[in-house]
XYZ file of C-alpha atoms in Angstrom:
564
model
C -17.946 -51.850 -63.844
C -14.518 -52.990 -62.748
C -13.271 -49.401 -62.229
C -16.100 -48.290 -59.905
C -14.785 -49.543 -56.498
C -11.353 -47.856 -56.817
C -13.017 -44.589 -57.877
C -15.412 -44.804 -54.927
C -12.525 -45.482 -52.521
C -10.543 -42.555 -53.973
C -13.517 -40.261 -53.485
C -14.019 -41.314 -49.866
C -10.307 -40.983 -49.191
C -10.282 -37.491 -50.691
C -13.201 -36.399 -48.473
C -11.466 -37.835 -45.414
C -8.280 -35.972 -46.321
C -10.209 -32.705 -46.722
C -11.875 -33.265 -43.330
C -8.518 -33.848 -41.658
C -7.081 -30.733 -43.282
C -10.027 -28.656 -42.031
C -9.641 -30.025 -38.492
C -5.935 -29.265 -38.591
C -6.736 -25.748 -39.795
C -9.150 -25.255 -36.875
C -6.518 -26.479 -34.421
C -4.019 -24.012 -35.837
C -6.497 -21.202 -35.377
C -6.879 -22.075 -31.686
C -4.210 -20.156 -29.831
C -1.976 -21.892 -27.336
C -2.735 -21.158 -23.708
C 0.598 -19.422 -23.214
C 3.041 -19.228 -20.322
C 4.982 -16.570 -18.459
C 8.260 -15.796 -20.206
C 10.275 -16.072 -16.994
C 9.958 -16.663 -13.280
C 10.662 -12.958 -12.698
C 7.690 -12.062 -14.879
C 5.462 -14.433 -12.911
C 6.790 -13.115 -9.594
C 6.013 -9.521 -10.571
C 2.521 -10.408 -11.824
C 1.584 -12.151 -8.572
C 3.193 -9.406 -6.485
C 1.206 -6.801 -8.415
C -2.035 -8.687 -7.811
C -1.670 -9.515 -4.107
C -0.012 -6.285 -2.956
C -2.799 -3.729 -3.123
C -4.575 -0.901 -1.382
C -5.293 -3.004 1.708
C -1.570 -3.132 2.464
C -1.399 0.663 2.485
C -4.679 1.828 3.960
C -5.923 -1.060 6.122
C -3.027 -2.926 7.758
C -1.377 0.150 9.402
C -4.698 1.247 10.890
C -5.419 -2.260 12.208
C -2.005 -2.282 13.869
C -2.626 1.072 15.526
C -6.161 0.203 16.644
C -5.429 -3.313 17.918
C -2.456 -2.956 20.205
C 0.242 -1.510 17.946
C 3.232 -3.841 17.748
C 1.299 -6.448 19.743
C -1.012 -6.901 16.719
C 1.946 -8.467 14.928
C 1.534 -11.512 17.213
C -1.888 -12.609 15.857
C -0.882 -11.410 12.399
C 2.217 -13.636 12.259
C 0.329 -16.594 13.777
C -2.390 -16.293 11.110
C 0.190 -15.844 8.329
C 1.865 -19.117 9.363
C -1.300 -21.170 9.937
C -3.508 -19.728 7.161
C -1.776 -17.341 4.792
C 1.211 -19.392 3.649
C -0.595 -22.808 3.563
C -3.484 -21.387 1.516
C -1.078 -19.522 -0.759
C 0.913 -22.692 -1.464
C -2.228 -24.773 -1.944
C -3.796 -22.452 -4.519
C -0.502 -21.939 -6.347
C 0.121 -25.685 -6.588
C -3.445 -26.389 -7.755
C -3.111 -24.052 -10.728
C 0.390 -25.124 -11.714
C -0.342 -28.854 -11.311
C -3.479 -28.837 -13.465
C -2.340 -26.062 -15.856
C -5.892 -24.740 -15.589
C -7.470 -21.603 -14.112
C -9.564 -21.446 -10.957
C -12.758 -22.981 -12.393
C -11.503 -25.735 -14.673
C -8.765 -26.860 -12.288
C -11.504 -28.302 -10.055
C -12.660 -30.559 -12.908
C -9.320 -32.367 -12.619
C -9.036 -32.282 -8.837
C -12.557 -32.707 -7.441
C -15.340 -32.201 -10.028
C -18.116 -31.925 -7.460
C -16.386 -28.857 -5.953
C -16.402 -26.802 -9.177
C -18.702 -24.323 -7.449
C -15.696 -23.083 -5.450
C -14.222 -21.738 -8.685
C -17.477 -20.077 -9.730
C -17.850 -18.518 -6.276
C -14.425 -16.914 -6.635
C -15.375 -15.546 -10.059
C -18.595 -13.954 -8.784
C -16.756 -12.313 -5.896
C -14.078 -10.976 -8.248
C -16.751 -9.489 -10.527
C -18.279 -7.606 -7.575
C -14.789 -6.462 -6.618
C -13.950 -5.211 -10.124
C -17.072 -3.075 -10.262
C -16.151 -1.133 -7.133
C -12.346 -1.247 -7.362
C -12.145 0.694 -10.621
C -14.244 3.495 -9.099
C -11.623 3.898 -6.357
C -8.970 4.140 -9.067
C -11.129 6.754 -10.847
C -11.181 8.846 -7.659
C -7.396 8.539 -7.420
C -7.026 9.605 -11.060
C -9.225 12.651 -10.452
C -7.129 13.605 -7.417
C -3.994 13.107 -9.516
C -5.326 15.611 -12.067
C -6.068 18.132 -9.305
C -2.523 17.605 -7.966
C -1.143 19.541 -10.943
C -2.946 22.745 -9.895
C -0.759 25.639 -8.757
C -2.581 25.463 -5.425
C -4.078 22.202 -4.240
C -7.874 22.685 -4.097
C -8.200 20.710 -0.835
C -5.596 22.828 0.952
C -7.808 25.789 1.896
C -11.369 27.058 2.286
C -13.023 29.785 0.240
C -14.086 27.677 -2.719
C -17.614 27.433 -4.063
C -18.098 23.996 -2.512
C -16.982 25.036 0.983
C -19.448 25.735 3.788
C -19.377 28.230 6.638
C -18.073 25.526 8.990
C -14.935 25.012 6.895
C -11.777 26.048 8.753
C -8.202 25.910 7.570
C -6.628 24.038 10.487
C -3.129 24.875 9.324
C -3.847 28.609 9.362
C -5.510 28.406 12.782
C -2.509 26.564 14.216
C -0.128 29.115 12.725
C -1.840 31.929 14.650
C -2.324 29.780 17.793
C -6.107 29.851 17.473
C -8.250 27.024 18.828
C -9.994 24.649 16.449
C -13.778 24.585 16.639
C -15.005 21.062 17.361
C -17.923 21.550 14.932
C -15.695 22.684 12.087
C -14.697 20.614 9.052
C -11.395 20.536 7.210
C -10.948 21.718 3.614
C -9.868 18.188 2.628
C -13.081 16.682 4.027
C -15.312 19.187 2.261
C -13.387 18.792 -1.012
C -13.905 15.016 -0.831
C -17.553 15.021 0.211
C -18.865 18.135 -1.568
C -16.588 18.660 -4.587
C -15.582 15.137 -5.642
C -18.558 13.039 -4.504
C -21.228 15.731 -4.053
C -22.655 13.100 -1.753
C -26.425 12.962 -1.325
C -28.483 12.283 1.786
C -28.787 8.546 1.225
C -28.939 5.653 -1.221
C -32.533 6.597 -2.039
C -31.208 9.837 -3.579
C -28.894 8.706 -6.375
C -28.979 12.095 -8.068
C -27.025 12.929 -11.219
C -23.880 11.333 -12.616
C -20.582 12.995 -11.655
C -19.178 13.518 -15.154
C -15.573 14.049 -14.001
C -15.535 10.709 -12.181
C -17.292 9.126 -15.172
C -14.492 10.251 -17.513
C -11.854 9.018 -15.066
C -13.646 5.655 -14.753
C -13.705 5.296 -18.551
C -9.994 6.094 -18.657
C -9.217 3.490 -15.974
C -11.266 0.789 -17.723
C -9.455 1.529 -21.003
C -6.079 1.292 -19.247
C -7.046 -1.957 -17.505
C -8.331 -3.404 -20.774
C -5.163 -2.772 -22.753
C -2.984 -3.986 -19.870
C -4.439 -7.504 -20.079
C -6.203 -7.790 -23.456
C -3.537 -10.105 -24.913
C -3.389 -12.337 -21.847
C 0.001 -13.327 -20.464
C 1.817 -11.586 -23.320
C 0.570 -8.091 -22.474
C 0.230 -8.596 -18.713
C 3.756 -9.963 -18.413
C 5.210 -6.846 -20.030
C 3.097 -4.283 -18.187
C 3.966 -5.569 -14.705
C 7.609 -4.617 -15.081
C 6.342 -1.077 -14.529
C 3.056 -1.450 -12.631
C 4.455 -3.866 -10.016
C 7.771 -2.130 -9.365
C 6.996 1.585 -9.579
C 4.642 1.579 -6.544
C 7.609 0.427 -4.454
C 9.650 3.353 -5.738
C 6.843 5.721 -4.766
C 6.434 4.015 -1.387
C 10.157 4.393 -0.703
C 10.077 8.078 -1.685
C 7.058 8.741 0.560
C 8.658 6.761 3.409
C 11.882 8.792 3.276
C 9.917 12.030 3.080
C 7.656 10.997 5.965
C 10.534 10.034 8.256
C 12.129 13.465 7.799
C 9.009 15.367 8.931
C 8.627 16.784 12.446
C 6.396 14.541 14.568
C 7.185 11.440 12.489
C 8.628 9.606 15.489
C 5.430 10.259 17.459
C 3.380 8.670 14.677
C 5.622 5.597 14.451
C 5.508 5.122 18.230
C 1.703 5.166 18.117
C 1.830 2.743 15.188
C 3.997 0.111 16.884
C 3.788 0.794 20.634
C 2.753 -2.606 22.046
C -0.375 -2.968 24.140
C -1.033 -6.600 25.050
C -4.569 -6.035 26.388
C -6.351 -6.236 22.968
C -4.841 -9.690 22.363
C -7.432 -11.097 24.762
C -10.214 -9.862 22.451
C -11.302 -12.505 19.871
C -12.275 -9.683 17.507
C -8.596 -8.719 17.156
C -7.708 -12.247 16.042
C -10.625 -12.269 13.617
C -9.414 -9.013 12.075
C -5.951 -10.534 11.692
C -7.449 -13.523 9.846
C -9.517 -11.267 7.584
C -6.530 -9.044 6.798
C -4.335 -12.014 5.859
C -7.027 -13.644 3.691
C -7.609 -10.426 1.740
C -4.019 -9.170 1.479
C -2.586 -12.564 0.442
C -5.167 -12.860 -2.341
C -6.268 -16.350 -1.271
C -9.774 -17.797 -1.276
C -10.832 -16.420 -4.642
C -8.919 -18.544 -7.138
C -6.701 -15.696 -8.338
C -3.457 -17.494 -7.477
C -4.561 -20.712 -9.183
C -5.253 -18.769 -12.376
C -1.929 -16.933 -12.354
C 0.124 -20.025 -11.474
C -1.556 -22.082 -14.194
C 0.592 -20.173 -16.714
C 3.790 -21.448 -15.090
C 5.821 -24.321 -16.528
C 4.995 -27.578 -14.765
C 8.402 -27.757 -13.071
C 8.436 -24.198 -11.739
C 9.420 -24.044 -8.060
C 6.081 -22.838 -6.652
C 7.197 -23.971 -3.172
C 10.042 -21.434 -3.053
C 8.039 -18.674 -4.745
C 5.308 -19.068 -2.130
C 7.610 -18.133 0.737
C 9.193 -15.165 -1.049
C 5.858 -13.714 -2.174
C 4.301 -14.095 1.285
C 7.342 -12.424 2.837
C 7.129 -9.571 0.310
C 3.438 -9.057 1.047
C 3.866 -8.943 4.825
C 6.945 -6.703 4.587
C 5.097 -4.278 2.283
C 2.274 -3.951 4.807
C 4.734 -3.241 7.612
C 6.762 -0.679 5.643
C 3.574 1.022 4.395
C 2.645 1.530 8.041
C 5.848 3.504 8.618
C 5.147 5.648 5.535
C 1.544 6.343 6.561
C 1.986 6.920 10.302
C 5.081 9.091 9.934
C 2.893 11.465 7.907
C -0.025 11.188 10.355
C 2.418 11.935 13.190
C 3.506 15.059 11.333
C -0.143 16.041 10.869
C -0.910 15.534 14.579
C 2.204 17.528 15.481
C 1.165 20.443 13.283
C -2.388 20.488 14.652
C -1.205 19.840 18.211
C -3.683 16.963 18.616
C -3.407 13.238 19.307
C -2.878 10.624 16.617
C -6.395 9.308 17.247
C -7.795 12.602 15.948
C -6.208 12.189 12.511
C -5.851 8.390 12.073
C -8.053 6.989 9.315
C -8.315 3.824 7.247
C -9.725 3.002 3.827
C -10.846 5.843 1.540
C -10.713 8.232 4.517
C -6.935 7.786 4.629
C -6.359 7.973 0.879
C -8.674 10.866 0.057
C -8.876 12.946 3.258
C -6.120 12.384 5.821
C -3.137 11.899 3.501
C -4.060 14.703 1.054
C -4.607 17.004 4.037
C -1.139 16.139 5.368
C 0.453 16.554 1.936
C -1.021 20.055 1.670
C 0.985 21.055 4.755
C 4.355 19.977 3.304
C 6.762 21.947 1.144
C 6.233 21.112 -2.554
C 2.793 19.594 -1.868
C 2.057 18.962 -5.549
C 5.068 16.663 -5.883
C 4.104 14.479 -2.930
C 0.448 14.387 -3.974
C 1.430 13.225 -7.465
C 3.683 10.495 -6.033
C 0.994 9.279 -3.654
C -1.860 9.055 -6.161
C 0.318 7.440 -8.834
C 1.150 4.788 -6.241
C -2.551 4.274 -5.411
C -3.465 3.895 -9.100
C -0.687 1.429 -9.896
C -1.443 -0.676 -6.817
C -4.954 -1.339 -8.115
C -4.512 -1.802 -11.854
C -4.371 -5.608 -12.167
C -7.404 -7.749 -12.912
C -7.384 -11.391 -14.015
C -11.053 -12.335 -14.303
C -10.932 -12.998 -18.047
C -8.120 -15.545 -17.743
C -10.348 -17.678 -15.526
C -13.137 -17.761 -18.111
C -11.020 -18.631 -21.165
C -10.440 -22.224 -20.023
C -14.174 -22.949 -19.818
C -14.422 -23.189 -23.611
C -10.878 -23.154 -25.019
C -11.901 -24.255 -28.548
C -14.173 -21.200 -28.753
C -12.483 -18.533 -26.645
C -8.871 -19.159 -27.718
C -9.545 -18.338 -31.346
C -8.121 -15.073 -32.719
C -9.954 -12.067 -31.325
C -12.174 -14.033 -28.938
C -10.192 -13.213 -25.775
C -10.241 -9.525 -26.624
C -13.979 -9.650 -27.328
C -14.717 -11.497 -24.082
C -12.701 -8.971 -22.092
C -14.447 -6.077 -23.870
C -17.904 -7.496 -23.064
C -16.887 -8.086 -19.444
C -15.484 -4.542 -19.110
C -18.618 -2.968 -20.619
C -20.841 -5.041 -18.324
C -18.935 -4.041 -15.183
C -18.758 -0.411 -16.294
C -22.497 -0.212 -16.944
C -23.263 -1.490 -13.418
C -20.628 0.754 -11.823
C -22.296 3.885 -13.236
C -24.563 3.644 -10.178
C -21.447 4.313 -8.066
C -20.603 7.463 -10.027
C -23.806 9.267 -9.058
C -24.253 11.622 -6.105
C -25.466 8.646 -4.083
C -22.793 6.393 -5.554
C -20.718 6.184 -2.383
C -23.606 4.436 -0.650
C -23.866 1.927 -3.516
C -20.124 1.286 -3.519
C -20.158 0.567 0.200
C -22.888 -2.036 -0.328
C -20.726 -3.816 -2.922
C -17.702 -3.597 -0.650
C -19.548 -4.770 2.479
C -21.535 -7.627 0.908
C -19.987 -8.436 -2.484
C -16.446 -9.081 -1.194
C -17.643 -10.043 2.253
C -15.122 -11.488 4.709
C -17.557 -14.275 5.606
C -17.675 -15.462 1.999
C -13.880 -15.465 1.693
C -13.487 -17.365 4.965
C -16.149 -19.900 3.950
C -14.423 -20.415 0.603
C -10.959 -20.779 2.145
C -12.179 -23.318 4.694
C -14.069 -25.352 2.093
C -11.098 -25.337 -0.259
C -8.791 -26.693 2.448
C -11.253 -29.380 3.524
C -11.797 -30.480 -0.072
C -8.104 -30.686 -0.950
C -7.011 -31.947 2.455
C -9.557 -34.754 2.870
C -11.127 -35.568 -0.515
C -8.235 -35.051 -2.936
C -5.789 -35.809 -0.128
C -3.203 -33.671 1.625
C -0.449 -36.242 1.066
C -1.436 -36.532 -2.564
C -1.092 -32.773 -2.901
C 2.367 -32.976 -1.305
C 3.267 -35.691 -3.832
C 2.185 -33.366 -6.640
C 4.299 -30.490 -5.316
C 7.289 -32.824 -4.947
C 6.798 -34.039 -8.514
C 6.741 -30.448 -9.807
C 9.525 -28.920 -7.717
C 11.673 -31.831 -6.569
C 11.127 -30.722 -2.961
C 8.569 -32.291 -0.643
C 6.677 -29.764 1.489
C 6.972 -29.923 5.241
C 4.474 -32.157 7.012
C 3.280 -28.962 8.700
C 1.434 -28.021 5.479
C -0.409 -31.308 5.422
C -1.547 -30.695 9.010
C -2.629 -27.150 8.118
C -4.673 -28.220 5.093
C -6.433 -30.914 7.102
C -6.879 -29.305 10.517
C -5.375 -25.900 11.428
C -6.391 -23.732 8.463
C -10.012 -24.996 8.211
C -10.355 -24.641 11.989
C -9.106 -21.019 12.022
C -11.159 -20.028 8.949
C -14.334 -21.741 10.186
C -14.058 -20.181 13.653
C -13.558 -16.741 12.065
C -16.452 -17.387 9.676
C -18.797 -18.223 12.571
C -17.532 -15.200 14.507
C -18.109 -12.908 11.514
C -21.696 -14.108 11.152
C -22.315 -13.786 14.899
C -20.969 -10.224 14.907
C -22.905 -9.157 11.817
C -24.368 -5.659 12.002
C -26.576 -3.950 9.406
C -24.660 -1.584 7.160
C -24.233 2.069 8.169
C -22.397 4.997 6.593
C -20.145 7.245 8.698
C -21.943 5.878 11.788
C -24.764 8.344 11.127
C -26.723 7.032 8.123
C -28.543 3.714 8.498
C -29.333 1.880 5.278
C -32.956 0.874 4.584
C -33.897 -2.746 5.257
C -34.304 -3.510 1.549
C -30.661 -2.574 0.926
C -29.445 -5.066 3.526
C -31.728 -7.719 2.006
C -30.193 -7.074 -1.428
C -26.773 -7.233 0.217
C -27.483 -10.682 1.637
C -28.677 -11.807 -1.797
C -25.362 -10.607 -3.243
C -23.411 -12.487 -0.597
C -25.442 -15.688 -1.030
C -25.248 -15.458 -4.836
C -21.588 -16.370 -4.597
C -21.592 -18.769 -1.628
C -24.602 -20.809 -2.811
C -22.840 -21.592 -6.087
C -20.967 -24.406 -4.318
C -23.923 -26.555 -3.112
C -26.176 -25.649 -6.053
C -23.634 -26.713 -8.677
C -22.763 -29.874 -6.716
C -26.430 -30.959 -6.653
C -26.822 -30.077 -10.339
C -23.804 -32.175 -11.346
C -24.999 -35.135 -9.305
C -28.485 -34.968 -10.838
C -27.539 -34.399 -14.480
C -24.026 -35.775 -14.864
C -22.947 -39.218 -15.998
C -20.632 -41.465 -14.058
C -20.312 -42.802 -10.560
C -20.320 -40.780 -7.351
C -16.622 -41.571 -6.914
C -15.828 -39.999 -10.299
C -17.664 -36.817 -9.314
C -15.965 -36.588 -5.949
C -12.413 -37.191 -7.113
C -11.340 -37.519 -10.715
C -8.789 -40.287 -11.181
C -6.978 -38.860 -14.174
C -4.251 -37.099 -12.197
């Protein structure tokens, strides 16, 4: 009939309108990516992520061991040629693309997407072990409220016959037996860890550490479960309070007898070690780890900045803050170690430690010798916990499927699944043989060789394929300031050269893993360790070959996307 065509057109138009309304409804349900509320918020978030335990328990010991104040020479050289250029490069990549560490490569150099996945895998390994360290610190914090610190004396059920209270012996001018052990050492090894004879003897789960690990995962989850909204608020406390604690401990340390002796040992220059290539390699490794470069973390955090944020200026201030924190932490640590050496009437070398040995043996032992030991123990372990709280793995994964993962509740669910996965694996590190497992993850999972390989590859890709001058143009477009030509030279030549040389040196100096220089790991453990290390590094070539074989488009499109 005559009326049929208009009716048919009305029906089709109505269906089209309904379809458009549904699509609009779906778009409304997809949450916006979000941005930091202010530059201060961003500054605190990055500071909280890059300033960590390595600044407190690794840098001071490296200074002492590698020539004291003379170690600052290779450290500053590496900061200038590697640390700052890499920091600026990663920051600019995230802010320019407004994407996290994986998806930013799709817009910069699609064939190099494996670099982003490599960073993710390394961060997952790191999360599994890092939270266990925080669980130990939380357990020590709980013990710090006891009327008498349990690591301050012998006579407990976990102590052995070789345990000797060094403080009591010194008070009565008695000599210290060379075969004896301190109460702090036995508390750490026998009470907290109940450490077994090797990785083959995992033993039972340490329920106290398990409860502390659950508590730390819950805290970490709720700190970042809402993305930039929750993280941006939490950092006002978690990023600033450690500096308050560090200042308190520094002032207290400088007022102790023997503090000057410790500081002299910390900074007394000895130029001889500067001729050792190993010292320069350790400086490179320290800068790469402490500046948070080479893993994509900075790209993810900076991707939440407005496009016109001055990432060039922020780079210099954050790098300065990081280096200054390491230096000041050395004064706080070695003033206390000097006091400890003074009280025991021994040399600094007898009490100097790094890593967990400093945080859970040497420093607690020194605190036990001070007036009001509980107060200083509480301050120290609160600082350790807050320094390690931040984790940004989930933010890198959200951008992979924004239409799916940005819907209400999806971010929270993804983070919950990730937390449960990491927690389930980390239970192995909470057993009596857990310390051996944790060391494997630390030695191979976040291996210096992998970080150096990643940093070098990132510079070569951005410096030569995307283009160093093109990157400078992007930074100028965002900030209104063109970076110095020095950065272009670093991205093309200096930084890849330093990182590659250190990478080759690290592989050449590889030694099978040992524990306390007495326990040698079985061969199968080192094989598994190499598989862990290669699982991250091989993501780069494997994904590149996969994209070339299965993707559509020309080779030029895969190498460098032309949409930016």
